[in-house]
PDB file of C-alpha atoms in Angstrom:
ATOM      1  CA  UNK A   1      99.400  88.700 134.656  1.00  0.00           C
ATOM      2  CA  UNK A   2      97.865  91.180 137.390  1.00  0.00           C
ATOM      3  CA  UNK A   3      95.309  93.451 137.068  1.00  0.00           C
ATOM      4  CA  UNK A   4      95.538  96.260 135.028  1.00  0.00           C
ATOM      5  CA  UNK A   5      96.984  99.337 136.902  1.00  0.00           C
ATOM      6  CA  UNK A   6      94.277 102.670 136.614  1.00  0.00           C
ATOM      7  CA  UNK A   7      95.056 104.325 133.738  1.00  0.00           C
ATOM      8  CA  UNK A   8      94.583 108.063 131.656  1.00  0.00           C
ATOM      9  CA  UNK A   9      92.492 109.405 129.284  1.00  0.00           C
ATOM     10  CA  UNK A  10      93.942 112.185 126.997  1.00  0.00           C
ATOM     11  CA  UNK A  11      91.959 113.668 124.448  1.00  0.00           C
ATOM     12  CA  UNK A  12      93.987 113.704 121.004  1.00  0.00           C
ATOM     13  CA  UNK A  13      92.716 115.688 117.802  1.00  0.00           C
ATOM     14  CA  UNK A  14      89.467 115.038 118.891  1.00  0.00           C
ATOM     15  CA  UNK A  15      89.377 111.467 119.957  1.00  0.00           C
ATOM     16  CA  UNK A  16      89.763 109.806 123.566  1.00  0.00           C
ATOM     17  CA  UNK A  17      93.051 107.837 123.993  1.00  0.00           C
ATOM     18  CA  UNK A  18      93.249 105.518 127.261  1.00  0.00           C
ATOM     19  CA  UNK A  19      96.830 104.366 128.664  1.00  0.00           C
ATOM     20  CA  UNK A  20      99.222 103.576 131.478  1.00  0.00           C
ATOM     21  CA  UNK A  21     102.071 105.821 132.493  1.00  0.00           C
ATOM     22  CA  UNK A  22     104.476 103.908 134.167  1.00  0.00           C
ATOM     23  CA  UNK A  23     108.351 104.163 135.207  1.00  0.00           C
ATOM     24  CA  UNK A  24     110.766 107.231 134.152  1.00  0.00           C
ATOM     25  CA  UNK A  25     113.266 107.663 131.785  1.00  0.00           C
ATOM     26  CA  UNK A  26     113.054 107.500 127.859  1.00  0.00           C
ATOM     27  CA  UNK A  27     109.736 107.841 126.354  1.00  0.00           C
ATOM     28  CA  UNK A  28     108.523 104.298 125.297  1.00  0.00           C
ATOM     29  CA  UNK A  29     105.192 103.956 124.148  1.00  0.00           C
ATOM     30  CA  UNK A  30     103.762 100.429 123.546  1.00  0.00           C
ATOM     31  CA  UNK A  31     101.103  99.135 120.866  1.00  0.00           C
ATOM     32  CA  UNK A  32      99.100  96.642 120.880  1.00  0.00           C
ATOM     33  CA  UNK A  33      97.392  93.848 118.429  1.00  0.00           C
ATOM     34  CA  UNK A  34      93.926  94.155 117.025  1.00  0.00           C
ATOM     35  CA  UNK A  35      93.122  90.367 118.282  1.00  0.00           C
ATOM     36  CA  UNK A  36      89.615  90.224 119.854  1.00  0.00           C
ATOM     37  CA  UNK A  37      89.836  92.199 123.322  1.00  0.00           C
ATOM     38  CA  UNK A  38      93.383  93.086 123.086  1.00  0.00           C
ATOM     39  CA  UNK A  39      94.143  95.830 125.198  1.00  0.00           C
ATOM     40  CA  UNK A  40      97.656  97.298 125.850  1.00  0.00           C
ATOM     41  CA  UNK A  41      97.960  95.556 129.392  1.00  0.00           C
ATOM     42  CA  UNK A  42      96.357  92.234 127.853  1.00  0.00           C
ATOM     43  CA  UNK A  43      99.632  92.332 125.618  1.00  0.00           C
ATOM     44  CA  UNK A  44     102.090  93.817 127.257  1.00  0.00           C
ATOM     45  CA  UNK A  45     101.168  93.782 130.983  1.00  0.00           C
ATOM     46  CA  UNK A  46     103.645  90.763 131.349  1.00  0.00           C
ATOM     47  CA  UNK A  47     106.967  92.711 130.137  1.00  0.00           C
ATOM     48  CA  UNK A  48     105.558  96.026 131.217  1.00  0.00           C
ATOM     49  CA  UNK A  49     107.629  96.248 134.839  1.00  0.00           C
ATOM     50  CA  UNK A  50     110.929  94.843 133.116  1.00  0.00           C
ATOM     51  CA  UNK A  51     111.154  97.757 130.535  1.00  0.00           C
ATOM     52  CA  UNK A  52     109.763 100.321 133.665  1.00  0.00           C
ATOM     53  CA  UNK A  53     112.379  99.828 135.896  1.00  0.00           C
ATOM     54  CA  UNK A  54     114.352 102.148 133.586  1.00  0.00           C
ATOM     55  CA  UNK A  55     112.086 103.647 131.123  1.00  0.00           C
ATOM     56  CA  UNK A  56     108.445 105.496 130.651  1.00  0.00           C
ATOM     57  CA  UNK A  57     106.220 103.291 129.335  1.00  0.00           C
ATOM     58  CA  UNK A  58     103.385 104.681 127.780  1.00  0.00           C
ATOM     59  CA  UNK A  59     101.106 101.729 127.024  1.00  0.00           C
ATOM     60  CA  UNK A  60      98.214 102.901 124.718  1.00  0.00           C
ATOM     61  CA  UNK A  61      94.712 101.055 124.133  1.00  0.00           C
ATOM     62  CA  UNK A  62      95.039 101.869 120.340  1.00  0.00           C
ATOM     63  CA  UNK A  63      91.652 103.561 119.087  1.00  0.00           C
ATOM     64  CA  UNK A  64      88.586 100.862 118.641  1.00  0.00           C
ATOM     65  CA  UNK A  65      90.219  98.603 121.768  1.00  0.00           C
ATOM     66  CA  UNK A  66      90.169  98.484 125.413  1.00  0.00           C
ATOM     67  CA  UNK A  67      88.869 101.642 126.676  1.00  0.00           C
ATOM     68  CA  UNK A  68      89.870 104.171 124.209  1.00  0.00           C
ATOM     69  CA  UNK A  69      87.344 105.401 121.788  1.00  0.00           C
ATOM     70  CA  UNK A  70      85.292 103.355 119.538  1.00  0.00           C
ATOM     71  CA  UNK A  71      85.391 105.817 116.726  1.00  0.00           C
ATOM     72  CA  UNK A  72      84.461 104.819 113.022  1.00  0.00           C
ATOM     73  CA  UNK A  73      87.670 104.987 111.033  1.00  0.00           C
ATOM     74  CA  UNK A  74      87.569 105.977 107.197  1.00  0.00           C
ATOM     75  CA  UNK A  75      90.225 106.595 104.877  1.00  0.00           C
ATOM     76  CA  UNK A  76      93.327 104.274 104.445  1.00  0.00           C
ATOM     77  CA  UNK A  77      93.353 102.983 108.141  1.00  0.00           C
ATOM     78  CA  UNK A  78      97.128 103.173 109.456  1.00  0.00           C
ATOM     79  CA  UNK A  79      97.653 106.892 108.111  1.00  0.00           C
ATOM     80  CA  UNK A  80      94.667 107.500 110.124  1.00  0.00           C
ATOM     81  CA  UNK A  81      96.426 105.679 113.370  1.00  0.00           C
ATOM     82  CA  UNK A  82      99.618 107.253 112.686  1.00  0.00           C
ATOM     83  CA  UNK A  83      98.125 110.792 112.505  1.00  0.00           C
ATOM     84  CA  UNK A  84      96.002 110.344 115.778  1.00  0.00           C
ATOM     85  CA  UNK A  85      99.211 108.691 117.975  1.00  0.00           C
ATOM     86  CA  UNK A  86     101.546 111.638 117.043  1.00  0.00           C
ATOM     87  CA  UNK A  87      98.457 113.899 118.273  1.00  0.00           C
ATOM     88  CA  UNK A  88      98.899 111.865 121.509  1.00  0.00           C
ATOM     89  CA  UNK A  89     102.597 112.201 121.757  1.00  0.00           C
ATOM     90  CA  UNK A  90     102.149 116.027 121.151  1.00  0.00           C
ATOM     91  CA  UNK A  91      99.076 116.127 124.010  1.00  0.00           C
ATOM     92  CA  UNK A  92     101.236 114.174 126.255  1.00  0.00           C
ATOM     93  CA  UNK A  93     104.471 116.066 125.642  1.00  0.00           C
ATOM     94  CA  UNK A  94     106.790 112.931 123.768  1.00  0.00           C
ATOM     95  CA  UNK A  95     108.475 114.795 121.361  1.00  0.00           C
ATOM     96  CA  UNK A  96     110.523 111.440 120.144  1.00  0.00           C
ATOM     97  CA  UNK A  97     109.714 108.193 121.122  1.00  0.00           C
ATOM     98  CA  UNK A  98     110.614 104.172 120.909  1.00  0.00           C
ATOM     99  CA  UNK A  99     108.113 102.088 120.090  1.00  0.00           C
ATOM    100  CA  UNK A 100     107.779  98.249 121.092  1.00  0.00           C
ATOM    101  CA  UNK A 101     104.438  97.006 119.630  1.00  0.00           C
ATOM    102  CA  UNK A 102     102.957  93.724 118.951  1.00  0.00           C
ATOM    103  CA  UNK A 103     101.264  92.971 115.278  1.00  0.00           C
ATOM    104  CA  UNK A 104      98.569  95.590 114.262  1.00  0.00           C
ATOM    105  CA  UNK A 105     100.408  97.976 116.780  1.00  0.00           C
ATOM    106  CA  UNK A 106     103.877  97.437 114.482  1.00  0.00           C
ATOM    107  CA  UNK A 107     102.018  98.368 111.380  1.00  0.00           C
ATOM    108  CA  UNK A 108     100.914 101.526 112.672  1.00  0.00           C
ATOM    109  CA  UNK A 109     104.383 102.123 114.368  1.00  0.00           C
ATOM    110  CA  UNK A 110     105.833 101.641 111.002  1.00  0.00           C
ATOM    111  CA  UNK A 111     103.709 103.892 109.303  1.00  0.00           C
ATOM    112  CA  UNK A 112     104.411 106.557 112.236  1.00  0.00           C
ATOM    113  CA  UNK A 113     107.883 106.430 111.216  1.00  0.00           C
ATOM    114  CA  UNK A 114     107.508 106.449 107.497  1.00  0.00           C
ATOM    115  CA  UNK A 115     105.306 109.559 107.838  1.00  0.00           C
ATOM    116  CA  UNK A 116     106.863 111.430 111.076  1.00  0.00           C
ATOM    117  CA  UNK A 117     110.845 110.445 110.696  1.00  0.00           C
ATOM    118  CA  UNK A 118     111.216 113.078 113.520  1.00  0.00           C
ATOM    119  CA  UNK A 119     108.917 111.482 116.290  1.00  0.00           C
ATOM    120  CA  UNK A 120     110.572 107.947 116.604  1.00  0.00           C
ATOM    121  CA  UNK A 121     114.176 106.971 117.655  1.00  0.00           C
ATOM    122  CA  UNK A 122     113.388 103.455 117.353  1.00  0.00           C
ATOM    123  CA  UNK A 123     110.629 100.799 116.417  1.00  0.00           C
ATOM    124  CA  UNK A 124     110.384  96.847 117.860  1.00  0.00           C
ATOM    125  CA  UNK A 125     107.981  95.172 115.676  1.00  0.00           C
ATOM    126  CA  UNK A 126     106.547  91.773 116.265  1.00  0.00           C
ATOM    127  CA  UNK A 127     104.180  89.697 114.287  1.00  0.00           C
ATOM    128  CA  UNK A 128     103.033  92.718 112.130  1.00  0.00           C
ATOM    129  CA  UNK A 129     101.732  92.186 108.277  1.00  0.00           C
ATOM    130  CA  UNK A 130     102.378  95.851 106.382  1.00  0.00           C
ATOM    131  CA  UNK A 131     102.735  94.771 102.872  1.00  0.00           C
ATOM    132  CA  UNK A 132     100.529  92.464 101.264  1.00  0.00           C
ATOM    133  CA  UNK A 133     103.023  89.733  99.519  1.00  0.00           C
ATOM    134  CA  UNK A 134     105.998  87.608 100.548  1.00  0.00           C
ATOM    135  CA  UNK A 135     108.766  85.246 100.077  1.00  0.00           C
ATOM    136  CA  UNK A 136     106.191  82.504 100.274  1.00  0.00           C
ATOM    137  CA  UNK A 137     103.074  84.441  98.373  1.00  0.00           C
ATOM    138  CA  UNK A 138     100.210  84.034  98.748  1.00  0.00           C
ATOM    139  CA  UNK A 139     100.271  84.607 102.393  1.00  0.00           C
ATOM    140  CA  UNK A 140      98.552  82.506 104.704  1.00  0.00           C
ATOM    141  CA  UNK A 141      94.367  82.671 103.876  1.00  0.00           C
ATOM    142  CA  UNK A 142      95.681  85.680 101.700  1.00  0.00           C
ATOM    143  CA  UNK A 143      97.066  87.731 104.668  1.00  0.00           C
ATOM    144  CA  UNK A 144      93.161  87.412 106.126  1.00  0.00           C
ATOM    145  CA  UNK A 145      93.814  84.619 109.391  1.00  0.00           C
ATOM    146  CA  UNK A 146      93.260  87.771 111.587  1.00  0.00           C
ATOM    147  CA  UNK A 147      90.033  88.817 110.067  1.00  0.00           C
ATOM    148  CA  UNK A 148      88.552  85.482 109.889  1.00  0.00           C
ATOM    149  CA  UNK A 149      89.458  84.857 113.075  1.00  0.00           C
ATOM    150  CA  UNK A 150      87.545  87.837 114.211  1.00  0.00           C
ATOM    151  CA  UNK A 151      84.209  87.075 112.032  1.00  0.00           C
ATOM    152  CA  UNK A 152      84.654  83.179 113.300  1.00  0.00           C
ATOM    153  CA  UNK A 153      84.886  84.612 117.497  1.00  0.00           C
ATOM    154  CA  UNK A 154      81.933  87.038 117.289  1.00  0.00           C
ATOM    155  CA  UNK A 155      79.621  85.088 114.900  1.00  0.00           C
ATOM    156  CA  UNK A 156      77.900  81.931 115.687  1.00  0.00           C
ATOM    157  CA  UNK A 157      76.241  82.114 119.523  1.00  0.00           C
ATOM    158  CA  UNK A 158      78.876  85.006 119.634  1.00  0.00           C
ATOM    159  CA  UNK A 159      81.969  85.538 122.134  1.00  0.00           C
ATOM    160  CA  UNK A 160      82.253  82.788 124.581  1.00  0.00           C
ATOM    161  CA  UNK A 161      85.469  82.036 126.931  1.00  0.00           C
ATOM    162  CA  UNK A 162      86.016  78.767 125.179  1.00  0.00           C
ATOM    163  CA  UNK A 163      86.213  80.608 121.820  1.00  0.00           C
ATOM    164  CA  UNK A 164      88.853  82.755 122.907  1.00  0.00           C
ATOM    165  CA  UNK A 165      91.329  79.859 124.783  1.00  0.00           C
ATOM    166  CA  UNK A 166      90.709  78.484 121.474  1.00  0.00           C
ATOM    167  CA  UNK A 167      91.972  81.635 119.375  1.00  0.00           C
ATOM    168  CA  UNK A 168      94.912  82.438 121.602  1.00  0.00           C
ATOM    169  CA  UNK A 169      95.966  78.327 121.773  1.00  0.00           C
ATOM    170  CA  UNK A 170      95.729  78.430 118.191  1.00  0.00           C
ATOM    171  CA  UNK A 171      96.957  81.660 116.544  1.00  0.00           C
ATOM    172  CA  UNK A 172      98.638  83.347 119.266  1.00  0.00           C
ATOM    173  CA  UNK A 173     100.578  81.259 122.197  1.00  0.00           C
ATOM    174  CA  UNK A 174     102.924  78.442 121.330  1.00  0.00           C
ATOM    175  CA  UNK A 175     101.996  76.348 124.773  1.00  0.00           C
ATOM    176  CA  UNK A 176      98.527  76.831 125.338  1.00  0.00           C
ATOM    177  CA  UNK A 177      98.795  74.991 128.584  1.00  0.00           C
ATOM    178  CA  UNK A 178     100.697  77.857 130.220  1.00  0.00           C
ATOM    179  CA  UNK A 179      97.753  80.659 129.233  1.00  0.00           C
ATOM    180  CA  UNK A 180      97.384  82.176 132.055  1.00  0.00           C
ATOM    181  CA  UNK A 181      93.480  82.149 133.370  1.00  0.00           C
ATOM    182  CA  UNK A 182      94.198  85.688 134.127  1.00  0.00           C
ATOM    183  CA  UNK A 183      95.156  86.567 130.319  1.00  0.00           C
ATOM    184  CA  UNK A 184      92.221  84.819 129.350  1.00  0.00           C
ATOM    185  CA  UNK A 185      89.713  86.417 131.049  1.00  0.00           C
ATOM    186  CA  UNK A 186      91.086  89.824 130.418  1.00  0.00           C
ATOM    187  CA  UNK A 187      90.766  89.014 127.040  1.00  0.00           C
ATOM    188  CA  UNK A 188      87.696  87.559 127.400  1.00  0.00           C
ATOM    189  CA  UNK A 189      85.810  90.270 129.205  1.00  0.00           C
ATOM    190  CA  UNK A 190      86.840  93.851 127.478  1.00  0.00           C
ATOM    191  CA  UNK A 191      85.602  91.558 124.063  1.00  0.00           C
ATOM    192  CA  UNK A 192      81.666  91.577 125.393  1.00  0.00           C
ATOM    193  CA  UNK A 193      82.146  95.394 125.763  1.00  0.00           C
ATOM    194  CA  UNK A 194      79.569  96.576 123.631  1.00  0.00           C
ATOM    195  CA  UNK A 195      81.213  99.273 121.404  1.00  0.00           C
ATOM    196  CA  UNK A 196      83.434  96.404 120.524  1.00  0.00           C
ATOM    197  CA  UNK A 197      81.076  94.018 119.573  1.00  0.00           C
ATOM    198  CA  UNK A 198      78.988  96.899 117.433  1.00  0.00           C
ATOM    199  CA  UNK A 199      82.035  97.645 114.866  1.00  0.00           C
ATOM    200  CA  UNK A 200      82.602  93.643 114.920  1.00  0.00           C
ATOM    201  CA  UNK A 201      78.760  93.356 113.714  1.00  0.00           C
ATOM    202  CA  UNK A 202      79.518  96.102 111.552  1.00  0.00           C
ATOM    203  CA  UNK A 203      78.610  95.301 107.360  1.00  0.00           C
ATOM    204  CA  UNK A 204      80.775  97.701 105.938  1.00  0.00           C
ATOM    205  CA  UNK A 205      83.971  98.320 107.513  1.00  0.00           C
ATOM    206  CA  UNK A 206      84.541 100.707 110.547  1.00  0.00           C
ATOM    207  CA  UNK A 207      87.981 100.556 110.779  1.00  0.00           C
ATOM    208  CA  UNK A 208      89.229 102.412 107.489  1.00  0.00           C
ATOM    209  CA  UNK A 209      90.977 101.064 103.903  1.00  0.00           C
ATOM    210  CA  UNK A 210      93.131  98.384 103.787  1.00  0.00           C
ATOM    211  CA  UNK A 211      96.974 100.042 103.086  1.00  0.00           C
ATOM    212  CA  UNK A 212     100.066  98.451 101.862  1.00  0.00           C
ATOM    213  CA  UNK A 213     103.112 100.302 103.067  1.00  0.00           C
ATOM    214  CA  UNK A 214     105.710  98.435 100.487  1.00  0.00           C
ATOM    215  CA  UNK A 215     106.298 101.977  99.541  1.00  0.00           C
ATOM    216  CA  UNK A 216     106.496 103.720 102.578  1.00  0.00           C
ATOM    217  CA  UNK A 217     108.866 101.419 104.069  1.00  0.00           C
ATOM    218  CA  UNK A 218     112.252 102.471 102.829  1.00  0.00           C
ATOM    219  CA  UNK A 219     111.945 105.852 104.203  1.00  0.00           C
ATOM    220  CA  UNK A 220     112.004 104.634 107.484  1.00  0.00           C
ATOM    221  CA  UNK A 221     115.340 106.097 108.847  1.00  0.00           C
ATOM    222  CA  UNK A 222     114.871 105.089 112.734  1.00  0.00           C
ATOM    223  CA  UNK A 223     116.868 101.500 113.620  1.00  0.00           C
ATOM    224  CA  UNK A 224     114.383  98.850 113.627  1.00  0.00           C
ATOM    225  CA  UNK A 225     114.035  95.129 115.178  1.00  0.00           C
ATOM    226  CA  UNK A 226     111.546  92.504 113.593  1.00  0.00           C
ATOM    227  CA  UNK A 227     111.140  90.279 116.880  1.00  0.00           C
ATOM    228  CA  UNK A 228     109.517  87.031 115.352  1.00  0.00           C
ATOM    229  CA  UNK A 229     108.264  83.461 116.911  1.00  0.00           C
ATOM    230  CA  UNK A 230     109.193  81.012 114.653  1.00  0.00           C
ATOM    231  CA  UNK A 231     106.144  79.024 115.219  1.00  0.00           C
ATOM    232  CA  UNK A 232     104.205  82.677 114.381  1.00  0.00           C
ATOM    233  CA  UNK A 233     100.781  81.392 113.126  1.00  0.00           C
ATOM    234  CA  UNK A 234     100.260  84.026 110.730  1.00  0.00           C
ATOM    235  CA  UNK A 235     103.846  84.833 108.989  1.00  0.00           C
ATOM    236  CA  UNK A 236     106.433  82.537 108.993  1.00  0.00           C
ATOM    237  CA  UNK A 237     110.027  84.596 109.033  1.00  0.00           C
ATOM    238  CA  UNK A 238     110.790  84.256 105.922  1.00  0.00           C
ATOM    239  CA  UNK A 239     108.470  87.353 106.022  1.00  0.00           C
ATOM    240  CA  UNK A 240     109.844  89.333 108.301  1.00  0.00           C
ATOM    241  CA  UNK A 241     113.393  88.317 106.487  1.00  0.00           C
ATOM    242  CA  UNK A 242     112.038  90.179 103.743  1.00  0.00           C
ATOM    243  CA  UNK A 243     110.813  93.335 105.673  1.00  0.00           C
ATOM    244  CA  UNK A 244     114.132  93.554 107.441  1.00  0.00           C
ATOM    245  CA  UNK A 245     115.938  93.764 103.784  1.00  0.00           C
ATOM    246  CA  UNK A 246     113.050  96.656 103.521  1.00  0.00           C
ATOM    247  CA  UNK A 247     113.696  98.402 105.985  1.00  0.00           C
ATOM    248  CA  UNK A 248     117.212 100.624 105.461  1.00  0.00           C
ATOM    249  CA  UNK A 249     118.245 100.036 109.273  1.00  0.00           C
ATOM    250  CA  UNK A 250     116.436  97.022 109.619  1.00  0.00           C
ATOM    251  CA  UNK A 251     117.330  94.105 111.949  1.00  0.00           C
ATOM    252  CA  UNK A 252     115.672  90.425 113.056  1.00  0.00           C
ATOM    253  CA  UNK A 253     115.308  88.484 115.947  1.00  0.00           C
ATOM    254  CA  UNK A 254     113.965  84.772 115.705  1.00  0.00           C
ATOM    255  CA  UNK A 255     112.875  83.434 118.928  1.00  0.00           C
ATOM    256  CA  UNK A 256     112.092  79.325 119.227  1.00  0.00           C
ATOM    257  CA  UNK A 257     108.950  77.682 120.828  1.00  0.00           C
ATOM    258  CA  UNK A 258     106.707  81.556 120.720  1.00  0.00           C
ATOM    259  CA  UNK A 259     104.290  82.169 118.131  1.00  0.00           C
ATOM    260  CA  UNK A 260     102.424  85.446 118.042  1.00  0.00           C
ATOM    261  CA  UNK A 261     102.722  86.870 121.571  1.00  0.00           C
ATOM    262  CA  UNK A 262     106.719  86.624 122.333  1.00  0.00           C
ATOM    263  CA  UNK A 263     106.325  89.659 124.749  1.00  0.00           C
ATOM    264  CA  UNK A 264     103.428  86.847 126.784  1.00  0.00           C
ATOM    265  CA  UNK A 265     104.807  84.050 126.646  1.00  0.00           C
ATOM    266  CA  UNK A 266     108.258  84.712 127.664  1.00  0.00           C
ATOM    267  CA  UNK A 267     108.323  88.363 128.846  1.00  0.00           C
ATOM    268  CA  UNK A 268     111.999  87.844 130.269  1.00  0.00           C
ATOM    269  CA  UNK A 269     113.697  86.434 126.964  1.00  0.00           C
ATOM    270  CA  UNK A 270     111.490  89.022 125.244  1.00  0.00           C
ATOM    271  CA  UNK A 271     112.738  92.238 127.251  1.00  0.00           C
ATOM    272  CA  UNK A 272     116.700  90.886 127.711  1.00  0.00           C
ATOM    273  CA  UNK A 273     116.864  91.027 123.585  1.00  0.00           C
ATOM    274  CA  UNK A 274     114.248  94.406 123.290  1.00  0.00           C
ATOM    275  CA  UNK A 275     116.560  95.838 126.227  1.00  0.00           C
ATOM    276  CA  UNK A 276     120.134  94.822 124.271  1.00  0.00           C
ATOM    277  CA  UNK A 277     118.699  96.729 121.005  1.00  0.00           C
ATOM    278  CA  UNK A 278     117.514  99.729 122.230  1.00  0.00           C
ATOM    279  CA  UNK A 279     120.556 100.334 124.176  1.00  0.00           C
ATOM    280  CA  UNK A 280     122.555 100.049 121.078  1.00  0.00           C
ATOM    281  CA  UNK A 281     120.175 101.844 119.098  1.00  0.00           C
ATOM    282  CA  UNK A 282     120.356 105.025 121.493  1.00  0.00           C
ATOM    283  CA  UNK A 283     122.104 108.169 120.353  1.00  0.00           C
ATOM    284  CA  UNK A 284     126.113 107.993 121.679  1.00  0.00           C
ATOM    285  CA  UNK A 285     126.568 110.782 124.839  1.00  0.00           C
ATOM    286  CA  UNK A 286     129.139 112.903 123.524  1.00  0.00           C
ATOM    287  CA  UNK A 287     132.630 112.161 124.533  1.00  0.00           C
ATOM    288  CA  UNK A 288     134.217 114.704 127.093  1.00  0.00           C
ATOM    289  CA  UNK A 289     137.722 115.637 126.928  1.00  0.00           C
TER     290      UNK A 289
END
């Protein structure tokens, strides 16, 4: 992991986006997790330069993270996501887009394309939870490890670097050993910022209704790949089984020894199998002759 490049602000139907604009070619625009201090670079900053050297990645701090805004969110939360990203794409000129995103990121991605067909060619989704049920109901902790992870990181004495190696060794890597010191203090420091730890102190909730998209999800028309570690803390994939059946052009990918951050912890295997299905998921150049 290096540092974060210097990134962009855009202002979006009236909130402040930040994100990265590298390489050229088709618009890609990366989403991140809602995991204490995730930021797009903390998640994707790994696999970033791969997917660059033939492609413009837009990787977005997703409201309430990293240094986008820290707005209050009310109203079912991921049409409220949705709405706001295609405002991006529309202030930033991406009139279609692929999107590669990492668990709370692939539930607004999916949401995008239930509600805006037009705007996405094709969606990578890993570790994401958008309905509430499963092969194996009750989920894990009733779908709520994320949450209570959350509560358990800023309660207490509050944030501490311990805490988080703990959370990512736990929930998120497969081999703790090889977390980087440079992910973890990324990770570590944007979760002191203080606009972050306000909404986590929060009583009510700032970050909008709870939605289930089991209806929303077979009017997704764009091809789709579930990319799942089958050590995944949160959702084994049997889940992600189930969404791919959901899911009219829906495919799955099951990678061994990951768990929540494939993209992390083995950013080569990650892109070579990303890379293989969005080149077959591109629209066929006409044939001349």
């Amino acid at each position: 992991m290096t540092a974060a490049p210097e990134g962009t602000y855009a202002k979006a139907d009236g909130v402040t986006y930040h994100y990265l604009d590298m390489g050229s070619g088709p618009d890609t625009i990366f989403l991140h997790g809602g995991g204490p201090g995730c930021t797009g670079w903390s998640d994707f900053g790994p696999v970033a330069p791969l997917f660059a050297a033939d492609r413009r990645c837009l990787i977005v701090d997703i409201l309430q993270y990293g240094r986008s805004e820290k707005c209050r969110i009310t109203g079912p939360m991921w049409d409220f996501h949705a709405a706001k990203t295609v405002a991006l794409m529309d202030e930033l000129g991406v009139a279609q887009a692929d999107f590669i995103c990492n668990s709370w990121g692939g539930t607004i991605a999916l949401c995008l394309a239930a509600r805006y067909p037009e705007r996405v060619r094709s969606l990578v989704v890993t570790g994401s939870m958008p309905v509430f049920y499963g092969p194996l109901a009750p989920l894990p902790e009733g779908g709520r490890r994320g949450r209570n992870a959350r509560d358990v990181y800023y309660g207490g004495e509050g944030p501490t670097r311990e805490k988080m190696r703990e959370l990512i060794t736990r929930l998120e890597w497969f081999d703790g050993d090889a977390l980087p010191e440079e992910t973890l203090d990324l990770r570590y420091e944007q979760s002191l910022d203080p606009e972050e730890r306000a909404l986590a102190a929060m009583s009510d909730s700032p970050r909008g209704d709870w939605q289930d998209l089991t209806a929303e999800l077979g009017r997704i028309q764009a091809p789709a790949l579930f990319m799942w570690g089958r050590e995944d803390a949160f959702l084994t994939p049997d889940y992600p089984m189930m969404l791919a059946r959901m899911v009219p052009r829906g495919n799955l990918h099951v990678m061994d020894h990951v768990s929540h951050h494939l993209q992390e912890e083995q950013p080569q295997r990650y892109h070579a199998v990303v890379a293989g299905f969005l080149a077959g998921a591109a629209p066929s150049a006409p044939e001349v002759g």
